[in-house]
XYZ file of C-alpha atoms in Angstrom:
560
model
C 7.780 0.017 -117.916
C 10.368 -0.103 -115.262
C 7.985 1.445 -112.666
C 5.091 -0.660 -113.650
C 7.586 -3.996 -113.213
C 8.453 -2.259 -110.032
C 5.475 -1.992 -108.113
C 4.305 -5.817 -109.887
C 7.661 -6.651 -107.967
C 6.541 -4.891 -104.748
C 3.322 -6.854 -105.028
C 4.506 -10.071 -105.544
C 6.606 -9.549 -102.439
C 4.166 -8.975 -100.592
C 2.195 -11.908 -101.311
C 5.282 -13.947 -100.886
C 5.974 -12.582 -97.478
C 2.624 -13.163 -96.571
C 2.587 -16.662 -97.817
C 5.347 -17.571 -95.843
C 3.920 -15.684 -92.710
C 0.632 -18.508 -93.326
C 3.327 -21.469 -93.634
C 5.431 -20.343 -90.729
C 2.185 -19.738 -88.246
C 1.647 -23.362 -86.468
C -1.985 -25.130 -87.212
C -4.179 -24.908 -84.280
C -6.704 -27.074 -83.658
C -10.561 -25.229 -83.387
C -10.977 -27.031 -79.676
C -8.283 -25.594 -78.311
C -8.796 -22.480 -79.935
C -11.806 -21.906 -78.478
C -10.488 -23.255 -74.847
C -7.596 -20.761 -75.627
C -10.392 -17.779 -76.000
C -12.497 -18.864 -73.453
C -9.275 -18.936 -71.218
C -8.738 -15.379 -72.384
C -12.141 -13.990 -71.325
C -12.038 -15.279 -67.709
C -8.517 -14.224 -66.560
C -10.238 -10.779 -66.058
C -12.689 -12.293 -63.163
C -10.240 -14.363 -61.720
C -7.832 -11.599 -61.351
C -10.856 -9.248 -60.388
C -12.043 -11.922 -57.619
C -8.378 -11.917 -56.524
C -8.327 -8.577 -55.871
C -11.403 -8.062 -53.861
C -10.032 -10.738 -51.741
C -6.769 -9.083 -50.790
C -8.221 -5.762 -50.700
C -10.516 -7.593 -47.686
C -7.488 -9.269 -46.063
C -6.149 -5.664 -46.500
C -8.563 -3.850 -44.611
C -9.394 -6.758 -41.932
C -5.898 -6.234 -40.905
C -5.725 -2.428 -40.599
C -9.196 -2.764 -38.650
C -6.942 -5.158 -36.230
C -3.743 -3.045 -36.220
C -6.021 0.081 -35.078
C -7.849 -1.695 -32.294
C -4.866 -2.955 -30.928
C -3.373 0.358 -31.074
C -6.915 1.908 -29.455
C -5.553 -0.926 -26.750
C -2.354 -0.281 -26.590
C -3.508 3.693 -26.152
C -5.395 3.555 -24.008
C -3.114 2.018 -21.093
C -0.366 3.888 -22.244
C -2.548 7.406 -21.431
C -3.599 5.381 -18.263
C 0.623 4.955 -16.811
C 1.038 8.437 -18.001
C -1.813 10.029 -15.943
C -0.731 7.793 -13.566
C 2.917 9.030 -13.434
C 1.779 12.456 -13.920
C -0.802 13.003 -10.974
C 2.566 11.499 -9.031
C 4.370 14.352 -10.352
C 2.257 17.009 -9.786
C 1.465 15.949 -6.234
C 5.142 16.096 -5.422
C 5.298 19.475 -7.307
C 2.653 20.806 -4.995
C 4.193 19.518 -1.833
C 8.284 20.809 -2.988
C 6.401 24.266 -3.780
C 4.446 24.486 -0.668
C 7.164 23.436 1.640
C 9.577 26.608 -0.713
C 6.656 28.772 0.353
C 6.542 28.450 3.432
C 9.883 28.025 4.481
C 10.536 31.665 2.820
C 7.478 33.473 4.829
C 9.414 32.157 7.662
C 12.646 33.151 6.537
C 10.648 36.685 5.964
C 8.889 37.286 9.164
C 12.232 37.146 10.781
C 14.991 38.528 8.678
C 17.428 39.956 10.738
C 16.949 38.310 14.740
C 18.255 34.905 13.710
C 21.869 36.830 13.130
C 21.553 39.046 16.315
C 19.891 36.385 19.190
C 19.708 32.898 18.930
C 17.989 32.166 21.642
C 15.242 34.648 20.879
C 14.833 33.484 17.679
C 14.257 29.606 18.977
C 11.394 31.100 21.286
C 9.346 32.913 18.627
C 10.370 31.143 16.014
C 7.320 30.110 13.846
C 6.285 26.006 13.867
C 7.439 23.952 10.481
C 4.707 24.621 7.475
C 1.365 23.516 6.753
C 2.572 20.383 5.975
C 0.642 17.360 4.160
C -1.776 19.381 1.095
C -4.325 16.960 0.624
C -5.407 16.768 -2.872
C -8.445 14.347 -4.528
C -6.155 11.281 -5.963
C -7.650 7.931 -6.673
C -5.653 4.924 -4.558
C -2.669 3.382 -7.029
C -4.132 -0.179 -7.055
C -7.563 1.070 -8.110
C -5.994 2.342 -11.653
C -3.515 -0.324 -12.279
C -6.549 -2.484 -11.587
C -8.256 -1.365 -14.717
C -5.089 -2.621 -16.780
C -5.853 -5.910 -17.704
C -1.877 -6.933 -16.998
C -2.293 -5.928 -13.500
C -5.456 -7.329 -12.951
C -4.265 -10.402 -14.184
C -2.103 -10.751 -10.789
C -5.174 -10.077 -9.059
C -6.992 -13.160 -10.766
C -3.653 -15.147 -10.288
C -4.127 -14.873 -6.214
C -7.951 -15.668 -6.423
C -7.115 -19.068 -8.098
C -4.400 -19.982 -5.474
C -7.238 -19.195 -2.871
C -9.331 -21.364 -4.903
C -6.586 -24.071 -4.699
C -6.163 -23.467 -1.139
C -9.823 -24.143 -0.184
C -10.000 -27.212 -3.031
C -6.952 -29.014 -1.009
C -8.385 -28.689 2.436
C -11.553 -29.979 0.806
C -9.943 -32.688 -0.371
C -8.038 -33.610 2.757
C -10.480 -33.188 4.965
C -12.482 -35.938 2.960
C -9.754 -38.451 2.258
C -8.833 -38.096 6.078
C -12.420 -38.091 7.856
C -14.678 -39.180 4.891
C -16.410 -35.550 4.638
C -16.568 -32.323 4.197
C -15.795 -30.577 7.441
C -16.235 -27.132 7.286
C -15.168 -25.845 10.704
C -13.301 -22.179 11.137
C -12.146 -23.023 14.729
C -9.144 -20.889 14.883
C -10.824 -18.136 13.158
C -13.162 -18.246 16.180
C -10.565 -18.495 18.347
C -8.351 -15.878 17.142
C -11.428 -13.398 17.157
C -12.678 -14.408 20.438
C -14.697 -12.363 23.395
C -15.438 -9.963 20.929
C -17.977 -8.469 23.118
C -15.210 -7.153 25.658
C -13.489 -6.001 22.408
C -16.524 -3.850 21.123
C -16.848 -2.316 24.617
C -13.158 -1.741 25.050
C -13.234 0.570 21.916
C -16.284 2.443 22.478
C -14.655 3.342 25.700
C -11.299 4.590 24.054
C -13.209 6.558 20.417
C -15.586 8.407 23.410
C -13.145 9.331 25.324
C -10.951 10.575 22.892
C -13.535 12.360 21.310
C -14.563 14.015 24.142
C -11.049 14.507 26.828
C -9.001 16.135 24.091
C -11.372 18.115 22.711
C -12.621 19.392 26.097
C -9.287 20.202 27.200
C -8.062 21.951 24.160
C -11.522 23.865 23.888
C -10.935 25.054 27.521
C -7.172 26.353 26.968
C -7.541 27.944 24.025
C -10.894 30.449 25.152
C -9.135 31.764 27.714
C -5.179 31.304 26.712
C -5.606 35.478 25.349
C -7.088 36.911 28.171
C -4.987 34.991 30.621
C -2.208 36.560 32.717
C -0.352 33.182 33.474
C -0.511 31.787 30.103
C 2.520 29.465 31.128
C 1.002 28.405 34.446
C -2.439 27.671 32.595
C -0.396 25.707 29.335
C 1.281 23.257 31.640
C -1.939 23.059 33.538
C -4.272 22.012 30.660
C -1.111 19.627 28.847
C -0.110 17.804 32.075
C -4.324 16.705 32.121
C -4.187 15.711 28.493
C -0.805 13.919 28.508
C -2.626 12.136 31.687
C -5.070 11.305 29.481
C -2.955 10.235 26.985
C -0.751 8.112 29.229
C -3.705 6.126 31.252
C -6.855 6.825 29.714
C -5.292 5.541 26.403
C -2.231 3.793 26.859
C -2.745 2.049 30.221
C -6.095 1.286 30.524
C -6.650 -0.566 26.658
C -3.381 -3.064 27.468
C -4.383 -3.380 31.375
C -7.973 -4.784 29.478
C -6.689 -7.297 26.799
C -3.980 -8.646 29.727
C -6.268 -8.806 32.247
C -9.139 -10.344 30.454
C -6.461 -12.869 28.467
C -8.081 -11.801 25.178
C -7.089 -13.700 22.005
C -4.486 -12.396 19.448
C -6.738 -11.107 16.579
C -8.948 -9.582 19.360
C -5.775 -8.606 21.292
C -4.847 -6.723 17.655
C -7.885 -4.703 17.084
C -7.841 -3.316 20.705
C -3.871 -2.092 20.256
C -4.024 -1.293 16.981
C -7.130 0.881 17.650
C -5.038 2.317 21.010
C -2.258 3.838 18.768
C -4.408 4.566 15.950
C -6.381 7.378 19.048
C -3.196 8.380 20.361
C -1.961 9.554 17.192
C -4.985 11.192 16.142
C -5.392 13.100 19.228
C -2.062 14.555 19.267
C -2.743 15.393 15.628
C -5.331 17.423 16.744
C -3.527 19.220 19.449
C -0.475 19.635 17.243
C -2.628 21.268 14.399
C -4.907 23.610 16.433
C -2.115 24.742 18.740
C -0.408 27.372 16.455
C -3.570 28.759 15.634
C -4.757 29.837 18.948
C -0.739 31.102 19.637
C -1.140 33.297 16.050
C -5.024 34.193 17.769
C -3.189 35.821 20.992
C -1.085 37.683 19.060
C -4.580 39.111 16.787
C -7.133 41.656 17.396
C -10.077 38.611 16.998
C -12.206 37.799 19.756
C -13.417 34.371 18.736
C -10.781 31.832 19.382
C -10.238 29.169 16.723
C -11.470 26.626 18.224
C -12.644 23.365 15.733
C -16.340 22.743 15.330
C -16.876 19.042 17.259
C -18.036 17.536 13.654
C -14.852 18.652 12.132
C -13.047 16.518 14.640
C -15.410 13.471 14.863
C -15.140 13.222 11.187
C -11.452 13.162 11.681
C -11.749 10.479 13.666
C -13.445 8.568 11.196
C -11.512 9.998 8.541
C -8.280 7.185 6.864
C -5.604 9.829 8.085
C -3.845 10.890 11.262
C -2.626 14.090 9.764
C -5.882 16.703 10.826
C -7.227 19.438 8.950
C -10.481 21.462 9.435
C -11.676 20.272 5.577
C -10.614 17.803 3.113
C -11.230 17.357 -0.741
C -14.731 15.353 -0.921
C -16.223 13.451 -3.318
C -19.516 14.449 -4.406
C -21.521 11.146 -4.408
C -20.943 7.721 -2.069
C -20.909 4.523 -4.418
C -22.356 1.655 -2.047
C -21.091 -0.908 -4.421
C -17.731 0.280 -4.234
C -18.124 -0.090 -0.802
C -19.711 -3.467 -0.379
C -16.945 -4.575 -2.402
C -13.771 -3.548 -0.564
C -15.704 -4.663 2.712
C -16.244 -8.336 0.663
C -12.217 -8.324 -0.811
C -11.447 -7.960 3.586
C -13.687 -10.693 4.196
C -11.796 -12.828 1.579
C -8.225 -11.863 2.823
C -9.509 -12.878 6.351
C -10.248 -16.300 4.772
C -7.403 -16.402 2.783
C -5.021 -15.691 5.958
C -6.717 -18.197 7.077
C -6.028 -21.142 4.981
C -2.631 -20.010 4.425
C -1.786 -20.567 8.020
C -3.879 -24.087 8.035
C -2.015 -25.382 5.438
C 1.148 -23.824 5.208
C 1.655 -23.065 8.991
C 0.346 -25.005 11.755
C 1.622 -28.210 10.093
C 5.097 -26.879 9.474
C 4.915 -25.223 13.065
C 3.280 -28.087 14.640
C 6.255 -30.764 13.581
C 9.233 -28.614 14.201
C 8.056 -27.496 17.972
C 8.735 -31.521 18.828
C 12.046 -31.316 17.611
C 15.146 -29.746 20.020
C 16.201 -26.250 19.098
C 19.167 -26.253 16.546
C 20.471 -24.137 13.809
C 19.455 -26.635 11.504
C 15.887 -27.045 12.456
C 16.055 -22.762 12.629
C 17.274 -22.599 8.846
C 15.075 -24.759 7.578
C 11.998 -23.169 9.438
C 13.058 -19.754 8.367
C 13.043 -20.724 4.393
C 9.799 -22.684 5.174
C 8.543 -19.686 5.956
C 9.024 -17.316 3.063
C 6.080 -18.289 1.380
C 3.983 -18.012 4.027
C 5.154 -14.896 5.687
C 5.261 -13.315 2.134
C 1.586 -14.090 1.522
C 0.504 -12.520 5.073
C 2.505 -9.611 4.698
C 0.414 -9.135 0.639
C -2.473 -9.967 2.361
C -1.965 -7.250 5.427
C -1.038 -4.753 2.696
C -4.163 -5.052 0.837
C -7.124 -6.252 3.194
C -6.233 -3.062 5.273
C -4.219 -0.139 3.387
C -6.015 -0.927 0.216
C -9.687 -2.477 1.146
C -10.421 -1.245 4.367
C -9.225 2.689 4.123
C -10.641 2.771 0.849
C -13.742 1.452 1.932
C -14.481 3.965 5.353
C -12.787 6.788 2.424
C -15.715 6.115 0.077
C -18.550 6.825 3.144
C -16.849 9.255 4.096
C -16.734 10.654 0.726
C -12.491 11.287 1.493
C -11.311 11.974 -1.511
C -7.587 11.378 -1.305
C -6.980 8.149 -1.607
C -2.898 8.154 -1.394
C -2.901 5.987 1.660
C 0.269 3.931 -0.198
C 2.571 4.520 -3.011
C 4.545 2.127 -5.687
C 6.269 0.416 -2.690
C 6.714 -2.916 -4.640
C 9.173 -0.633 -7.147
C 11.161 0.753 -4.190
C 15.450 0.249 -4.975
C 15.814 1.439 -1.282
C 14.533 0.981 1.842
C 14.297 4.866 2.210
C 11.941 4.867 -0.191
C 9.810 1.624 0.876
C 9.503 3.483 4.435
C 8.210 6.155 2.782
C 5.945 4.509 0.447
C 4.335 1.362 1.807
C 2.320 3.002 4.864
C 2.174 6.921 3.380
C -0.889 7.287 6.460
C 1.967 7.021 9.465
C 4.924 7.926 7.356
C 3.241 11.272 7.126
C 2.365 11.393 10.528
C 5.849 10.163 11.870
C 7.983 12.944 9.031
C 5.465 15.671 10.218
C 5.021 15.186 13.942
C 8.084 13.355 14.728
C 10.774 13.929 12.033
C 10.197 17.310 10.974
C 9.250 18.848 15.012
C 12.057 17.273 16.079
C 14.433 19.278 13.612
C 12.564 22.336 14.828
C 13.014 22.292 18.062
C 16.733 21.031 18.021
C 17.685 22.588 15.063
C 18.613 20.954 11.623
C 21.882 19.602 12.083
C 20.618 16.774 13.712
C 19.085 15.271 10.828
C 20.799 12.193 11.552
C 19.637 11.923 14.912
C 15.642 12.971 13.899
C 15.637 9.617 11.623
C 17.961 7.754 14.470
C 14.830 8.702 16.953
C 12.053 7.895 14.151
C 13.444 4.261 14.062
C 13.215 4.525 17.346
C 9.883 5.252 17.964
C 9.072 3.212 15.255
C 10.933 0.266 16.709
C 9.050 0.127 20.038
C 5.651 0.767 18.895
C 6.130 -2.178 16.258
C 7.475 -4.284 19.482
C 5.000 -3.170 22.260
C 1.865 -4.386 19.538
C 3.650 -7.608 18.843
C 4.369 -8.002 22.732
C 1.130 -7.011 24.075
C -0.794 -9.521 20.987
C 1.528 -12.824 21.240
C 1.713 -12.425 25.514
C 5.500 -12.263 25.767
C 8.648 -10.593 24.792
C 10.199 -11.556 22.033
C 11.825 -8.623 20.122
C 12.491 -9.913 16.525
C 10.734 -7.109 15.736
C 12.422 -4.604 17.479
C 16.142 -5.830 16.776
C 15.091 -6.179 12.774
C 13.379 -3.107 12.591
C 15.705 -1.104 14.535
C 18.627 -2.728 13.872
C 18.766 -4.020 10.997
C 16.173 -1.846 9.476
C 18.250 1.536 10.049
C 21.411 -0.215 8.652
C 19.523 -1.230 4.840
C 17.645 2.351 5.369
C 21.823 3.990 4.880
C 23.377 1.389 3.038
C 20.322 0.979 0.258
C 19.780 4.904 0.165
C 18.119 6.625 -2.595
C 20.861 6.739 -5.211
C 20.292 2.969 -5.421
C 18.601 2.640 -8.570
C 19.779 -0.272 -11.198
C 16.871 -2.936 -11.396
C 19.502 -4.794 -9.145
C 18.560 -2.754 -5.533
C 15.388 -3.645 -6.305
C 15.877 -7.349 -6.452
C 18.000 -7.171 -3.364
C 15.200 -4.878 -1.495
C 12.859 -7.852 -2.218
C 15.197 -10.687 -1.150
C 15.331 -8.719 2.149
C 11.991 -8.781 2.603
C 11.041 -12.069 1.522
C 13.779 -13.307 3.864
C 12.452 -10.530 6.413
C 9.240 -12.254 7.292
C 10.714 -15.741 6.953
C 12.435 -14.611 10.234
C 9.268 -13.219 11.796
C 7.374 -15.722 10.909
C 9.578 -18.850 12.296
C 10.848 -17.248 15.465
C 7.359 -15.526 16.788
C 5.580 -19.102 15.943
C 8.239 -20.948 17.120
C 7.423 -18.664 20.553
C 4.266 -18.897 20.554
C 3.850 -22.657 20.400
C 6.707 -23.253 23.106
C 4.673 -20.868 25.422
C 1.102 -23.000 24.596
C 2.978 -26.321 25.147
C 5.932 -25.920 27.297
C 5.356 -24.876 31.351
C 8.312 -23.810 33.330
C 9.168 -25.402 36.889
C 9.966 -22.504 39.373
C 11.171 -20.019 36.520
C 13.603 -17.507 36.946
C 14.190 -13.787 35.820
C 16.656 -15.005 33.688
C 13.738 -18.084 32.535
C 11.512 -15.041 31.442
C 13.844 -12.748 29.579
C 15.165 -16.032 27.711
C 13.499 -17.500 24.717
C 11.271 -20.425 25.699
C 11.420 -22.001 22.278
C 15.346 -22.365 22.810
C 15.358 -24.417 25.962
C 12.296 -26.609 25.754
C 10.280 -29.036 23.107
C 6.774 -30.529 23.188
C 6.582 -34.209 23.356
C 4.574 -36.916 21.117
């Protein structure tokens, strides 16, 4: 009995509890039950639809992330093969100059203790020098990073504006287009006498030094007066040197009053020969001295291609081969010829607008330090954009261009001047062709012959040299003697090169090294045009010695 009214209690329980579960569960209406399951069954695609959605936002951002880091690769490996071809070349040079300087230290071990003098008569000439190695120019691979091209473009559309505001001028002034290049045919004027005046100097430097040299060195071993017949064959060729190429080209452009530009190509070409020829003479000299000395009978003298192609060739250092390219690309070419013609035209319109009316106002005011001040910051811009222009039309364009037909393949004809903290190192990187010619030829044969503990006084004589070459092309261009050049170059030049040495190297040098320069060519700029217009306009009554060597632009003006 009591476990039969036990489980009847159980069960009534359990319908009680369940009877209240049914009262305590709120009524819902069938319409929103059914919105309620219908709700139910589509979360599922709304999350799935979700889902696909940010698993596509997902992967359209990875694809972006990886193509900008295929970007940001890819001129990353370009600055590190660009740093690292720098590196190695300087490797190969530090090793080759440790090489060589120990042979030398070898092949005469023991006189340089015992007799000085001895040892300065046989001692060997410096090392091989300059290794030329197949390196693309530095302006050609930051070119194909779009942030350095991007400079590039930026100087394109300021030639663009240059050309739209002479436009514009020309027809708001005269009513029309006037599209005349007057001073470009005036700068490049008698051209003819030009063309003539070189073919004169590249023949007869291709065939009096060669001639000469060819002559001394067949019979310099079999000789019995090999002093008599040295002094013999290099008093002819420093005849040569002296008149056929250094007299004769400036006696030309003087006597037949050529223009400046024309006046340019004739000196510029002069020195260019002169310092190719001794090149030559310099190079092949040791040779035929190490031939005497041999059991050969063939001296070693260069094949006339060999030297015509070094001629030719966008170096003054010689050597009997250099790294080639295999192939020529004519589009490469036509290109670098086309950027020279645009440079030409861009010098251009940089001194029509920005020069000849700034030059053109102050030469009818007196001379005063005001009116000098205020032409010298005038011309910052100005100067600036001749000296970029100067930099690339020729060291860039136009070596690069007579490299590529020549199939030259080292193209280090400049370095990373515009990073330079020093003025050491922009000497030695923004011209590398005559830096390399002045440390090898000048510099370094200059410490060999006096010994090297006149360092000091090699670089004090490469200034120098430097100086008055700078000032005898400016001199012999303009028509007179001015020497900005000279005094900034020699003076002022040698003074930076020692107080902005190469342990200058906080981002700060750098910024000073360019507010030199800027300021630099302001000064060259102002006074040399400020010269040249006082000699054009201004005519001296029964001048003096003292009327010459004075500047004209200090004592006279040109009137309205």
């Amino acid at each position: 009995m009591s476990q039969t009214s036990d489980l009847t209690m159980s069960e009534e329980d359990c319908r009680v509890l369940r009877s209240r579960r049914l009262v305590s569960k709120p009524l819902v209406n069938p319409e929103k039950d059914d919105l309620l399951r219908r709700s139910d069954g589509d979360r599922p695609l709304r999350t799935m639809s979700n889902g696909l959605m940010d698993l596509e936002h997902v992967i359209n951002r990875k694809m972006e992330l990886k193509r900008k880091a295929e970007v940001l690769k890819s001129e990353l490996m370009k600055e590190v093969d660009i740093h690292f071809n720098e590196f190695v070349n300087n490797f190969i040079e530090e090793s080759t100059a440790l090489e060589a300087s120990s042979v030398t230290n070898n092949c005469y071990p023991g006189t340089a203790e015992k007799d000085g003098h001895k040892v300065r008569t046989l001692k060997s000439a410096p090392d091989h020098g300059k290794i030329f190695v197949s390196r693309r120019s530095l302006l050609d691979e930051l070119f194909e990073v779009n942030h350095f091209r991007t400079i590039y473009h930026m100087f394109i559309a300021l030639l663009i504006l240059f050309i739209l505001s002479t436009v514009v001028v020309d027809c708001i002034d005269k009513g029309r287009l006037v599209l005349e290049f007057d001073l470009l045919f005036y700068a490049f004027g008698k051209f003819s006498i030009v063309f003539f005046t070189w073919i004169c100097m590249f023949l007869s430097t291709l065939i009096v030094p060669y001639v000469l040299f060819s002559m001394w060195a067949q019979g310099y071993k079999t000789s019995s007066h090999r002093t008599i017949r040295s002094i013999f064959y290099g008093s002819l060729y420093l005849t040569f040197q002296m008149l056929g190429l250094g007299f004769s080209p400036a006696y030309i452009v003087l006597q037949h009053n050529l223009p400046p530009a024309s006046r340019f190509i004739v000196i510029l070409e002069q020195v260019r020969l002169i310092m190719k020829a001794h090149s030559f003479i310099r190079e092949n000299i040791p040779r035929v001295l190490t031939f005497s000395r041999e059991k050969s009978a063939v001296a070693p003298v260069p094949q006339v291609t060999q030297y015509l192609y070094f001629l030719f060739a966008p170096t003054l250092i010689y050597r009997d081969n250099y790294p080639r390219n295999p192939s020529i690309r004519w589009g490469y070419v036509a290109t670098k010829f086309a950027q020279v013609l645009g440079c030409l035209f861009y010098a251009y319109y940089v001194f029509v607008r920005l020069c000849i009316p700034l030059f053109r106002n102050i030469s009818q005011e007196p001379f005063s330090l005001r009116v000098l001040v205020l032409c010298i910051f005038n011309s910052i811009l100005p100067g600036v954009l001749i000296l970029f222009l100067a930099f690339f039309a020729f060291l860039h364009c136009w070596l690069n261009a007579f490299a590529e037909m020549l199939r030259f393949a080292d193209r280090m004809f400049y370095k990373d001047w515009w990073n330079s903290t020093s003025f050491a190192n922009y000497y030695r990187t923004w011209n590398v062709v005559v830096h390399d010619w002045l440390y090898y030829y000048a510099y370094r044969d200059f410490l060999w012959f006096f010994g090297r503990r006149f360092k000091a006084a090699a670089m004090l004589s490469v200034f120098m040299v430097s100086a008055v070459v700078h000032e005898y092309a400016l001199g012999i261009c303009f028509g007179f003697f001015y020497p900005v050049m000279f005094i900034l170059f020699a003076g002022f030049g040698m003074i930076f090169n020692f107080i902005l040495h190469d342990r200058r190297r906080g981002p700060i040098w750098n910024v000073i090294m360019w507010t030199s320069l800027f300021l630099g060519q302001g000064v060259l700029l102002c006074l040399y045009s400020q010269e040249w217009y006082a000699h054009r306009h201004c005519s001296l009554n029964n001048p003096t010695l003292l009327d010459y060597l004075k500047p004209r632009s200090w004592t006279c003006h040109v009137e309205d």
